[in-house]
Tab-separated table of C-alpha atoms in Angstrom:
chain	number	residue	atom	x	y	z
A	1	UNK	CA	0.000	0.000	0.000
A	2	UNK	CA	1.289	3.456	-0.851
A	3	UNK	CA	2.819	5.394	2.017
A	4	UNK	CA	0.607	8.388	2.770
A	5	UNK	CA	3.658	10.602	3.231
A	6	UNK	CA	4.688	9.930	-0.373
A	7	UNK	CA	1.350	10.648	-2.015
A	8	UNK	CA	1.484	13.393	-4.619
A	9	UNK	CA	-1.009	15.273	-6.710
A	10	UNK	CA	-1.396	13.818	-10.223
A	11	UNK	CA	0.960	15.403	-12.737
A	12	UNK	CA	-0.711	14.579	-16.062
A	13	UNK	CA	-4.486	14.586	-15.655
A	14	UNK	CA	-6.452	17.853	-15.865
A	15	UNK	CA	-6.853	19.766	-12.651
A	16	UNK	CA	-10.437	20.781	-13.316
A	17	UNK	CA	-13.312	19.401	-15.300
A	18	UNK	CA	-14.144	21.505	-18.339
A	19	UNK	CA	-17.225	22.855	-16.562
A	20	UNK	CA	-15.202	23.852	-13.478
A	21	UNK	CA	-12.523	25.428	-15.642
A	22	UNK	CA	-15.028	27.478	-17.625
A	23	UNK	CA	-16.690	28.642	-14.411
A	24	UNK	CA	-13.533	30.429	-13.260
A	25	UNK	CA	-11.932	31.276	-16.611
A	26	UNK	CA	-13.804	34.557	-17.088
A	27	UNK	CA	-13.684	35.724	-13.468
A	28	UNK	CA	-11.822	38.903	-12.490
A	29	UNK	CA	-8.212	38.095	-11.682
A	30	UNK	CA	-8.395	38.288	-7.864
A	31	UNK	CA	-11.613	36.288	-7.713
A	32	UNK	CA	-10.260	33.776	-10.175
A	33	UNK	CA	-7.037	33.282	-8.266
A	34	UNK	CA	-8.997	32.784	-5.049
A	35	UNK	CA	-11.175	30.156	-6.721
A	36	UNK	CA	-8.183	28.383	-8.197
A	37	UNK	CA	-6.351	28.527	-4.890
A	38	UNK	CA	-9.272	26.857	-3.152
A	39	UNK	CA	-9.193	24.080	-5.728
A	40	UNK	CA	-5.424	23.706	-5.487
A	41	UNK	CA	-5.303	23.669	-1.709
A	42	UNK	CA	-8.554	21.830	-1.118
A	43	UNK	CA	-6.953	18.435	-0.632
A	44	UNK	CA	-4.758	19.633	2.197
A	45	UNK	CA	-7.598	21.519	3.880
A	46	UNK	CA	-10.005	18.612	3.583
A	47	UNK	CA	-7.501	16.293	5.220
A	48	UNK	CA	-7.148	18.683	8.163
A	49	UNK	CA	-3.392	18.735	7.813
A	50	UNK	CA	-1.610	21.642	9.467
A	51	UNK	CA	1.089	23.555	7.655
A	52	UNK	CA	3.543	22.821	10.472
A	53	UNK	CA	3.751	19.099	9.720
A	54	UNK	CA	6.111	17.843	7.037
A	55	UNK	CA	3.244	16.256	5.132
A	56	UNK	CA	1.240	19.455	5.351
A	57	UNK	CA	4.137	21.503	4.048
A	58	UNK	CA	4.556	19.179	1.082
A	59	UNK	CA	0.859	19.272	0.284
A	60	UNK	CA	0.757	23.053	0.501
A	61	UNK	CA	3.778	23.282	-1.795
A	62	UNK	CA	2.010	20.966	-4.216
A	63	UNK	CA	-1.041	23.196	-3.962
A	64	UNK	CA	1.009	26.204	-5.005
A	65	UNK	CA	2.313	24.233	-7.995
A	66	UNK	CA	-1.233	23.309	-8.926
A	67	UNK	CA	-2.249	26.955	-8.766
A	68	UNK	CA	0.531	27.842	-11.201
A	69	UNK	CA	-0.590	25.096	-13.574
A	70	UNK	CA	-4.187	26.261	-13.362
A	71	UNK	CA	-3.104	29.796	-14.171
A	72	UNK	CA	-1.210	28.460	-17.206
A	73	UNK	CA	-4.355	26.657	-18.343
A	74	UNK	CA	-6.361	29.852	-17.934
A	75	UNK	CA	-3.921	31.902	-20.011
A	76	UNK	CA	-3.878	29.252	-22.755
A	77	UNK	CA	-7.663	29.177	-22.745
A	78	UNK	CA	-7.972	32.974	-22.961
A	79	UNK	CA	-5.318	33.395	-25.665
A	80	UNK	CA	-6.530	30.661	-27.989
A	81	UNK	CA	-10.182	30.239	-27.186
A	82	UNK	CA	-9.689	26.524	-26.666
A	83	UNK	CA	-9.154	24.090	-23.839
A	84	UNK	CA	-7.369	20.905	-24.811
A	85	UNK	CA	-8.034	18.257	-22.200
A	86	UNK	CA	-5.319	15.735	-21.342
A	87	UNK	CA	-7.442	13.386	-19.255
A	88	UNK	CA	-7.641	10.477	-21.701
A	89	UNK	CA	-6.447	9.917	-25.274
A	90	UNK	CA	-8.882	10.736	-28.033
A	91	UNK	CA	-10.377	7.795	-29.927
A	92	UNK	CA	-7.651	6.389	-32.224
A	93	UNK	CA	-5.100	8.921	-30.916
A	94	UNK	CA	-2.482	6.366	-29.879
A	95	UNK	CA	-2.821	4.516	-33.178
A	96	UNK	CA	-2.488	7.797	-35.082
A	97	UNK	CA	0.654	8.676	-33.123
A	98	UNK	CA	2.128	5.270	-34.005
A	99	UNK	CA	1.326	5.952	-37.667
A	100	UNK	CA	2.994	9.379	-37.522
A	101	UNK	CA	6.098	8.000	-35.824
A	102	UNK	CA	6.722	5.742	-38.824
A	103	UNK	CA	7.089	8.818	-41.047
A	104	UNK	CA	10.434	9.630	-39.352
A	105	UNK	CA	10.115	13.376	-39.833
A	106	UNK	CA	13.297	15.265	-38.989
A	107	UNK	CA	11.876	18.214	-37.083
A	108	UNK	CA	8.188	17.660	-36.348
A	109	UNK	CA	7.081	15.297	-33.588
A	110	UNK	CA	3.828	13.304	-33.504
A	111	UNK	CA	2.803	15.160	-30.338
A	112	UNK	CA	3.052	18.513	-32.165
A	113	UNK	CA	0.867	17.163	-34.948
A	114	UNK	CA	-1.753	15.689	-32.634
A	115	UNK	CA	-2.063	18.653	-30.264
A	116	UNK	CA	-4.515	20.746	-32.353
A	117	UNK	CA	-6.777	17.705	-32.693
A	118	UNK	CA	-7.511	18.056	-28.970
A	119	UNK	CA	-8.842	21.600	-29.223
A	120	UNK	CA	-12.353	22.651	-28.271
A	121	UNK	CA	-13.913	25.813	-29.671
A	122	UNK	CA	-17.273	27.194	-28.591
A	123	UNK	CA	-18.026	23.872	-26.967
A	124	UNK	CA	-17.298	21.849	-30.126
A	125	UNK	CA	-14.460	19.331	-29.903
A	126	UNK	CA	-12.066	18.528	-32.712
A	127	UNK	CA	-11.162	14.903	-33.460
A	128	UNK	CA	-8.452	12.603	-34.768
A	129	UNK	CA	-9.035	12.163	-38.520
A	130	UNK	CA	-10.774	9.023	-39.754
A	131	UNK	CA	-8.350	6.213	-40.591
A	132	UNK	CA	-8.992	6.420	-44.322
A	133	UNK	CA	-7.648	10.010	-44.234
A	134	UNK	CA	-4.406	9.334	-42.384
A	135	UNK	CA	-2.219	8.968	-45.477
A	136	UNK	CA	-3.492	12.238	-46.912
A	137	UNK	CA	-1.485	14.373	-44.479
A	138	UNK	CA	1.845	12.675	-45.236
A	139	UNK	CA	2.818	14.855	-48.211
A	140	UNK	CA	1.815	18.027	-46.362
A	141	UNK	CA	3.894	17.025	-43.345
A	142	UNK	CA	6.880	16.450	-45.620
A	143	UNK	CA	6.412	19.961	-47.006
A	144	UNK	CA	6.318	21.395	-43.476
A	145	UNK	CA	9.409	19.407	-42.507
A	146	UNK	CA	11.315	20.645	-45.564
A	147	UNK	CA	10.274	24.261	-44.917
A	148	UNK	CA	11.672	23.906	-41.408
A	149	UNK	CA	14.900	22.413	-42.791
A	150	UNK	CA	15.525	25.129	-45.352
A	151	UNK	CA	14.328	27.976	-43.166
A	152	UNK	CA	16.728	27.005	-40.401
A	153	UNK	CA	14.386	28.323	-37.727
A	154	UNK	CA	12.209	26.371	-35.280
A	155	UNK	CA	8.579	25.579	-35.864
A	156	UNK	CA	6.813	27.335	-33.000
A	157	UNK	CA	3.635	25.296	-33.296
A	158	UNK	CA	1.072	23.751	-35.599
A	159	UNK	CA	-2.019	25.935	-35.264
A	160	UNK	CA	-4.315	23.608	-37.108
A	161	UNK	CA	-4.195	20.259	-38.882
A	162	UNK	CA	-7.236	18.056	-39.470
A	163	UNK	CA	-10.560	19.616	-38.498
A	164	UNK	CA	-13.745	17.625	-38.232
A	165	UNK	CA	-16.645	19.388	-40.024
A	166	UNK	CA	-18.372	20.512	-36.821
A	167	UNK	CA	-15.165	21.999	-35.400
A	168	UNK	CA	-14.289	23.634	-38.724
A	169	UNK	CA	-17.644	25.405	-38.684
A	170	UNK	CA	-16.668	27.072	-35.387
A	171	UNK	CA	-13.336	28.405	-36.720
A	172	UNK	CA	-13.607	32.044	-37.696
A	173	UNK	CA	-12.969	32.572	-41.401
A	174	UNK	CA	-12.646	28.860	-42.210
A	175	UNK	CA	-13.824	27.819	-45.665
A	176	UNK	CA	-16.744	25.406	-45.753
A	177	UNK	CA	-14.721	23.228	-48.166
A	178	UNK	CA	-11.463	23.608	-46.193
A	179	UNK	CA	-8.656	21.189	-46.971
A	180	UNK	CA	-8.225	20.866	-43.230
A	181	UNK	CA	-11.375	18.730	-43.285
A	182	UNK	CA	-9.673	16.458	-45.851
A	183	UNK	CA	-6.524	16.149	-43.708
A	184	UNK	CA	-4.407	17.737	-46.421
A	185	UNK	CA	-3.663	21.100	-44.756
A	186	UNK	CA	-1.534	22.522	-41.958
A	187	UNK	CA	-1.352	25.995	-40.418
A	188	UNK	CA	2.222	26.588	-39.273
A	189	UNK	CA	3.768	29.214	-36.998
A	190	UNK	CA	7.516	29.556	-37.524
A	191	UNK	CA	9.926	31.551	-35.422
A	192	UNK	CA	10.782	34.692	-37.361
A	193	UNK	CA	7.330	35.290	-38.814
A	194	UNK	CA	5.293	34.002	-41.740
A	195	UNK	CA	6.875	35.855	-44.664
A	196	UNK	CA	10.204	34.013	-44.631
A	197	UNK	CA	8.444	30.672	-44.257
A	198	UNK	CA	6.099	31.531	-47.141
A	199	UNK	CA	9.087	32.387	-49.348
A	200	UNK	CA	10.559	28.945	-48.687
A	201	UNK	CA	7.205	27.297	-49.392
A	202	UNK	CA	6.907	29.124	-52.730
A	203	UNK	CA	10.432	28.063	-53.673
A	204	UNK	CA	9.608	24.431	-52.901
A	205	UNK	CA	6.495	24.633	-55.044
A	206	UNK	CA	8.433	26.180	-57.936
A	207	UNK	CA	10.911	23.302	-57.703
A	208	UNK	CA	8.087	20.777	-57.965
A	209	UNK	CA	8.414	19.538	-54.380
A	210	UNK	CA	4.634	19.779	-54.057
A	211	UNK	CA	1.552	21.163	-55.742
A	212	UNK	CA	-0.914	22.904	-53.488
A	213	UNK	CA	-2.010	25.978	-51.617
A	214	UNK	CA	0.053	28.574	-49.778
A	215	UNK	CA	-1.741	31.133	-47.640
A	216	UNK	CA	-0.010	33.886	-45.682
A	217	UNK	CA	-1.570	35.304	-42.518
A	218	UNK	CA	-0.391	37.741	-39.866
A	219	UNK	CA	1.268	35.104	-37.679
A	220	UNK	CA	1.260	31.825	-39.620
A	221	UNK	CA	1.234	30.221	-43.039
A	222	UNK	CA	-1.185	27.686	-44.472
A	223	UNK	CA	0.122	24.899	-46.704
A	224	UNK	CA	-1.848	22.112	-48.339
A	225	UNK	CA	-1.317	19.466	-50.987
A	226	UNK	CA	-4.556	19.810	-52.933
A	227	UNK	CA	-2.918	18.849	-56.236
A	228	UNK	CA	-3.026	22.257	-57.927
A	229	UNK	CA	-1.429	25.588	-57.050
A	230	UNK	CA	-3.260	28.337	-55.188
A	231	UNK	CA	-1.977	31.391	-53.338
A	232	UNK	CA	-3.550	34.021	-51.119
A	233	UNK	CA	-2.621	36.513	-48.437
A	234	UNK	CA	0.272	38.957	-48.185
């Protein structure tokens, strides 16, 4: 049986349910911090453990760490409008990760690719693409990997990959026929801004590396492998 003195708060599972998180996410800062602090320190208080005992001190320290993590979740939620739960894998997520690992990309990890599939926007959850679409993203990922190689600057994040139709409908400005819904498109944020990355993408397309769309936005570029060339944006 686990020694009570060695018990720790879970490190990977979400700290709040989505409903609890939403209930404090729009509160004024002081009120929000108080609510989060009560959640973070609730275990120690409920156990009636005083701060003078060694166990109490450890639990209170863990509570402070939880508060910091909750604040990070709040900032991510407010900045992106999404809350990506980490409680359990999405359906087919582990199998999709195994598929992506076999691609042996040089710079892009399966976890980076999968992350936007966990997003929730306006209460609508994104999903892992259907199995019959998995191969469609391969060429686009190779384009992204080659852009990263030639650009010589890190990929900050993948903003968007596959979008299920319901989630796509909640994305502001998304086309109803978006290639994201076909698992052929990626939105990429590169360190150094979108213009340099777009220049590399155009060069690759001119060389025949791929045929597809290149869109330039204020903070990211869109690339897809639709099979014919298209360009938009700055």
